Amino acid sequence: MAGRTEYPRPQFVREEWQNLNGTWQFEFDDNNVGAAEKWFETGREFSRKIEVPYAYQSPLSGIHDAAFHDWVWYKRNFNVNPAWKGKRVWLHFGAVDYRAWVYVNGKYVGMHEGGHTPFQFDITDELTWQEEQVVVRVEDPSTDETIPRGKQFWVEKSAGIWYTRTTGIWQTVWLEPVDAVHLEKVRFFPDIDRGDIAIEFEFAGNAARSELDVEISFQGRSLVKDRITVHERYVKRSFNLFGHEIFRTGFHHEGWTWTPENPNLFDAAFTLRQNGRTVDSVRSYFGMRKVHIENGMVYLNNKPYYQKLVLDQGYWPDGLLTAPADEDLRKDIELAKAMGFNGCRKHQKVEDPRFLYWADKLGFIVWGECASSPSFSNNAVARLTKEWIEIVERDFNHPSILVWVPLNESWGIPHVRSDSRQQHHSLAMYSLIHSLDPTRLVVSNDGWELTRSDICAVHNYNHGMPDETAKYEEFKRSIATREQILQSKPALRGVYANGFSHQGEPILLTEFGGIAYKIGSEAGWGYTSVSTEEDFIKEYRRVLEAVYASGILHGFCYTQLTDVEQEVNGLLTYDRKPKCDLEAIRQINAMWHPSVIRE
């Protein structure tokens, strides 16, 4: 079994790389003796095998053990391409949950804390250029409620809305050779009003007196070929793409802008030369799109845009947080689009960059969210802040991401309604993300008890069972107008925290539905339930009709795309089988169309 084989970093592509996924040695260290006994030294064998990048709790790992094991070790031998001699060799990890210490040939090279973002180490000086060995020691505190854990339950058996944990390596491990002087970062800033793309470049090593060739093309048509003389480690340049051609702007035509309906992407290539020698070549892409709020609506490319999102938790029965294959990430988007959704709220998970690549390419809005910690503490604040800095760093260039969601339903800030410290944390996350990313919207606390926020994001599952007419009518009334929404008490909590109020931002219903329709004999639950496919479609229509009848809602996020473990409220089963005719769901979603005018 080869594991995940696709290139793991689709927005910053170098041709040379080496995949280290596949079979590794593995060991549980339940007594935490491995460090003291120097398990990282060469020559030691581990007793188990695991398929990387699948967590040991998952079937695809080959271990499939859901019990608590807070300390685990990985080991793999490998050979480095001898043609890479003379370059710096970097060891990359897509994500390791939660803390990782890395050793190469018995020597410590570094550690990383945070379970959802990438990290890398220059291992050149540790290489022997014979058979090499990498060892990874992982700590994942199963019951620690101050780490960003999202839906990973701190009790051993899954229950309610909490699922099986993911410990250790769960995204691709790989090697990459680079010159001592190379392109380190690229950030794209599209400006559709001017038709410009501004690009920030950062370089590693002594890049002074280098030359950077920039090429930008659209659907095979060359638009930009420029050479920049590099004097410092940071360079910023702007290039006009639209010229004076109105049809390129997308205002009267599909144009060259990015939308879910027309996901236009520009190809970019960067070649760095020093003393006439090519020292680095990187391929990337970007989309020309703009998101802002105006008149109580979300605007995409200067037009009001109604978002029809589906809650997507990104779990698979065989891989848990890790998709079995790249095609599975693409398939989830294709299935959602086939049902008439134009995006998803990726819930309590920082998804694999390959998912975001397919969202960019296929045309699918993403609300980016991070795993929350259950409890509030200084440690919890520090850990969430660190992860968000790394999240924005990793995903800044994806045009599909329109909204960031740092907090959800007051998780990690349970007393935010009246606790000033927790309110400051919510405000701090909102401002931090805006300071890192001026191009997107930020929701301060999705669901209720919002502080300052670009979107008033409300959750409401109170539509009742199919025969509860009075409860349904109350649900319909509660989302009908601005006043009724703002007076509502989702989960018996106010829409805004004390001292905060609606400032005219767009109102979206960002969790609702959750209709359970169980396929098979296993027990499961949802917010309401039906027993036949016909009733499932009928109930979905009933709930959506209430949403579309609202005079104030400018978008929604339905719960949810798939069943997950004991939750059976998906439109698809856990293994991605449709529970009903997808066309029937698409037709219901299509009942609202852009010609509908909201107040």
Tab-separated table of C-alpha atoms in Angstrom, residues 236-433:
chain	number	residue	atom	x	y	z
A	236	LYS	CA	6.329	43.397	-3.911
A	237	ARG	CA	5.115	44.029	-7.442
A	238	SER	CA	1.762	44.735	-9.070
A	239	PHE	CA	0.651	43.711	-12.562
A	240	ASN	CA	-2.446	44.798	-14.452
A	241	LEU	CA	-4.421	41.921	-15.956
A	242	PHE	CA	-7.736	43.359	-17.097
A	243	GLY	CA	-6.487	46.354	-19.072
A	244	HIS	CA	-9.436	48.417	-20.251
A	245	GLU	CA	-11.571	45.479	-21.389
A	246	ILE	CA	-14.892	45.460	-19.533
A	247	PHE	CA	-15.704	41.814	-20.285
A	248	ARG	CA	-12.637	40.727	-18.340
A	249	THR	CA	-13.984	42.257	-15.121
A	250	GLY	CA	-16.964	39.934	-14.877
A	251	PHE	CA	-19.358	42.823	-14.307
A	252	HIS	CA	-21.313	42.297	-17.526
A	253	HIS	CA	-19.920	38.895	-18.440
A	254	GLU	CA	-18.466	35.795	-16.819
A	255	GLY	CA	-15.112	37.484	-17.309
A	256	TRP	CA	-11.849	36.511	-15.708
A	257	THR	CA	-12.965	36.657	-12.097
A	258	TRP	CA	-13.350	33.655	-9.768
A	259	THR	CA	-16.834	32.526	-8.687
A	260	PRO	CA	-18.317	29.101	-7.939
A	261	GLU	CA	-20.112	29.314	-11.271
A	262	ASN	CA	-16.972	30.346	-13.202
A	263	PRO	CA	-13.878	29.350	-11.218
A	264	ASN	CA	-11.368	31.146	-13.407
A	265	LEU	CA	-7.774	30.629	-12.313
A	266	PHE	CA	-4.566	32.286	-13.462
A	267	ASP	CA	-1.362	30.271	-13.713
A	268	ALA	CA	1.816	31.785	-12.315
A	269	ALA	CA	5.414	30.654	-12.707
A	270	PHE	CA	8.440	32.085	-10.917
A	271	THR	CA	12.061	31.413	-11.846
A	272	LEU	CA	14.874	32.702	-9.637
A	273	ARG	CA	18.318	33.107	-11.177
A	274	GLN	CA	21.637	34.045	-9.593
A	275	ASN	CA	24.795	34.691	-11.589
A	276	GLY	CA	23.051	33.315	-14.657
A	277	ARG	CA	22.140	30.034	-12.948
A	278	THR	CA	18.577	28.934	-12.203
A	279	VAL	CA	18.399	28.343	-8.449
A	280	ASP	CA	14.638	27.893	-8.018
A	281	SER	CA	11.475	27.345	-10.045
A	282	VAL	CA	7.976	27.419	-8.546
A	283	ARG	CA	4.538	27.082	-10.126
A	284	SER	CA	1.410	28.517	-8.526
A	285	TYR	CA	-2.023	29.901	-9.349
A	286	PHE	CA	-4.502	32.496	-8.096
A	287	GLY	CA	-8.044	33.725	-8.636
A	288	MET	CA	-9.234	37.283	-9.142
A	289	ARG	CA	-12.025	37.720	-6.631
A	290	LYS	CA	-13.204	40.169	-4.016
A	291	VAL	CA	-15.457	39.647	-1.004
A	292	HIS	CA	-16.936	42.467	1.069
A	293	ILE	CA	-20.100	43.424	2.944
A	294	GLU	CA	-22.419	46.218	1.884
A	295	ASN	CA	-26.056	47.088	2.591
A	296	GLY	CA	-26.427	44.079	4.877
A	297	MET	CA	-25.316	41.635	2.197
A	298	VAL	CA	-22.211	39.662	1.287
A	299	TYR	CA	-20.850	40.786	-2.066
A	300	LEU	CA	-18.714	38.579	-4.302
A	301	ASN	CA	-16.947	40.540	-7.024
A	302	ASN	CA	-19.122	43.591	-6.304
A	303	LYS	CA	-22.404	41.704	-6.682
A	304	PRO	CA	-24.705	40.457	-3.880
A	305	TYR	CA	-24.084	36.734	-3.503
A	306	TYR	CA	-26.403	34.296	-1.715
A	307	GLN	CA	-24.355	31.501	-0.170
A	308	LYS	CA	-25.889	28.029	-0.121
A	309	LEU	CA	-23.438	26.165	2.075
A	310	VAL	CA	-23.372	22.715	3.570
A	311	LEU	CA	-21.650	21.820	6.845
A	312	ASP	CA	-18.722	19.526	6.050
A	313	GLN	CA	-16.816	17.906	8.904
A	314	GLY	CA	-14.233	16.153	6.751
A	315	TYR	CA	-14.357	12.690	8.322
A	316	TRP	CA	-14.139	9.332	6.521
A	317	PRO	CA	-14.964	5.917	8.020
A	318	ASP	CA	-11.635	4.407	6.917
A	319	GLY	CA	-9.346	7.410	7.376
A	320	LEU	CA	-11.043	9.635	9.993
A	321	LEU	CA	-9.590	13.127	9.383
A	322	THR	CA	-7.501	11.833	6.461
A	323	ALA	CA	-9.244	11.288	3.148
A	324	PRO	CA	-8.413	7.825	1.798
A	325	ALA	CA	-7.315	9.358	-1.520
A	326	ASP	CA	-7.132	12.709	-3.272
A	327	GLU	CA	-10.105	11.703	-5.400
A	328	ASP	CA	-12.243	11.471	-2.255
A	329	LEU	CA	-11.655	15.163	-1.550
A	330	ARG	CA	-12.719	16.038	-5.076
A	331	LYS	CA	-15.724	13.741	-4.910
A	332	ASP	CA	-17.118	15.468	-1.794
A	333	ILE	CA	-17.125	18.790	-3.632
A	334	GLU	CA	-18.670	17.288	-6.746
A	335	LEU	CA	-21.445	15.665	-4.725
A	336	ALA	CA	-22.185	18.911	-2.887
A	337	LYS	CA	-22.298	20.871	-6.142
A	338	ALA	CA	-24.566	18.226	-7.674
A	339	MET	CA	-27.020	18.975	-4.850
A	340	GLY	CA	-26.971	22.693	-5.642
A	341	PHE	CA	-24.667	23.909	-2.878
A	342	ASN	CA	-22.131	26.568	-3.842
A	343	GLY	CA	-19.846	26.054	-0.868
A	344	CYS	CA	-19.236	24.547	2.542
A	345	ARG	CA	-18.406	25.517	6.054
A	346	LYS	CA	-15.479	23.207	6.817
A	347	HIS	CA	-16.436	22.536	10.408
A	348	GLN	CA	-13.923	22.316	13.272
A	349	LYS	CA	-11.154	21.196	10.973
A	350	VAL	CA	-8.285	22.705	9.003
A	351	GLU	CA	-8.677	20.704	5.832
A	352	ASP	CA	-5.977	19.179	3.667
A	353	PRO	CA	-4.629	21.717	1.105
A	354	ARG	CA	-5.694	19.294	-1.626
A	355	PHE	CA	-9.344	19.900	-0.700
A	356	LEU	CA	-8.817	23.644	-1.065
A	357	TYR	CA	-7.107	23.068	-4.414
A	358	TRP	CA	-10.168	21.213	-5.695
A	359	ALA	CA	-12.442	23.922	-4.262
A	360	ASP	CA	-10.426	26.527	-6.158
A	361	LYS	CA	-10.467	24.495	-9.346
A	362	LEU	CA	-14.076	23.260	-9.293
A	363	GLY	CA	-15.628	26.448	-7.903
A	364	PHE	CA	-16.685	25.933	-4.309
A	365	ILE	CA	-16.786	28.504	-1.504
A	366	VAL	CA	-15.062	27.499	1.735
A	367	TRP	CA	-15.491	28.979	5.187
A	368	GLY	CA	-12.218	28.134	6.894
A	369	GLU	CA	-12.508	27.071	10.502
A	370	CYS	CA	-10.116	25.735	13.128
A	371	ALA	CA	-10.589	23.079	15.753
A	372	SER	CA	-11.657	24.739	19.013
A	373	SER	CA	-10.577	23.859	22.525
A	374	PRO	CA	-13.452	23.017	24.897
A	375	SER	CA	-12.153	25.120	27.795
A	376	PHE	CA	-10.808	28.616	28.325
A	377	SER	CA	-7.351	29.252	29.800
A	378	ASN	CA	-4.200	31.201	29.037
A	379	ASN	CA	-2.775	28.072	27.414
A	380	ALA	CA	-5.876	27.620	25.286
A	381	VAL	CA	-5.636	31.241	24.093
A	382	ALA	CA	-1.959	30.882	23.190
A	383	ARG	CA	-2.461	27.606	21.365
A	384	LEU	CA	-5.410	28.794	19.293
A	385	THR	CA	-3.610	32.017	18.407
A	386	LYS	CA	-0.519	30.140	17.213
A	387	GLU	CA	-2.582	27.809	15.059
A	388	TRP	CA	-4.485	30.659	13.424
A	389	ILE	CA	-1.285	32.452	12.459
A	390	GLU	CA	-0.123	29.252	10.762
A	391	ILE	CA	-3.526	28.579	9.159
A	392	VAL	CA	-3.663	31.982	7.481
A	393	GLU	CA	-0.034	31.616	6.418
A	394	ARG	CA	-0.760	28.267	4.754
A	395	ASP	CA	-4.075	29.067	3.086
A	396	PHE	CA	-3.878	32.771	2.249
A	397	ASN	CA	-3.749	32.296	-1.525
A	398	HIS	CA	-6.814	30.074	-1.992
A	399	PRO	CA	-9.535	32.074	-3.797
A	400	SER	CA	-12.204	29.632	-2.601
A	401	ILE	CA	-11.852	30.760	1.030
A	402	LEU	CA	-14.144	33.747	1.599
A	403	VAL	CA	-14.652	33.650	5.382
A	404	TRP	CA	-12.590	32.727	8.452
A	405	VAL	CA	-14.323	31.317	11.557
A	406	PRO	CA	-11.983	31.354	14.582
A	407	LEU	CA	-14.632	30.404	17.189
A	408	ASN	CA	-17.814	28.333	17.113
A	409	GLU	CA	-20.792	28.241	19.490
A	410	SER	CA	-18.721	29.683	22.357
A	411	TRP	CA	-16.488	26.588	22.471
A	412	GLY	CA	-13.372	27.620	24.343
A	413	ILE	CA	-15.175	30.771	25.535
A	414	PRO	CA	-18.135	29.266	27.444
A	415	HIS	CA	-18.807	32.447	29.446
A	416	VAL	CA	-18.320	34.966	26.662
A	417	ARG	CA	-21.811	36.363	27.205
A	418	SER	CA	-20.595	38.304	30.243
A	419	ASP	CA	-16.924	37.454	30.876
A	420	SER	CA	-14.782	40.361	29.683
A	421	ARG	CA	-11.650	38.206	29.310
A	422	GLN	CA	-13.417	35.818	26.974
A	423	GLN	CA	-14.949	38.719	25.073
A	424	HIS	CA	-11.484	40.186	24.612
A	425	HIS	CA	-10.287	36.817	23.293
A	426	SER	CA	-13.096	36.787	20.726
A	427	LEU	CA	-12.277	40.360	19.727
A	428	ALA	CA	-8.566	39.565	19.625
A	429	MET	CA	-9.066	36.619	17.262
A	430	TYR	CA	-11.260	38.758	15.018
A	431	SER	CA	-8.641	41.519	14.871
A	432	LEU	CA	-5.663	39.157	14.636
A	433	ILE	CA	-7.056	37.440	11.559
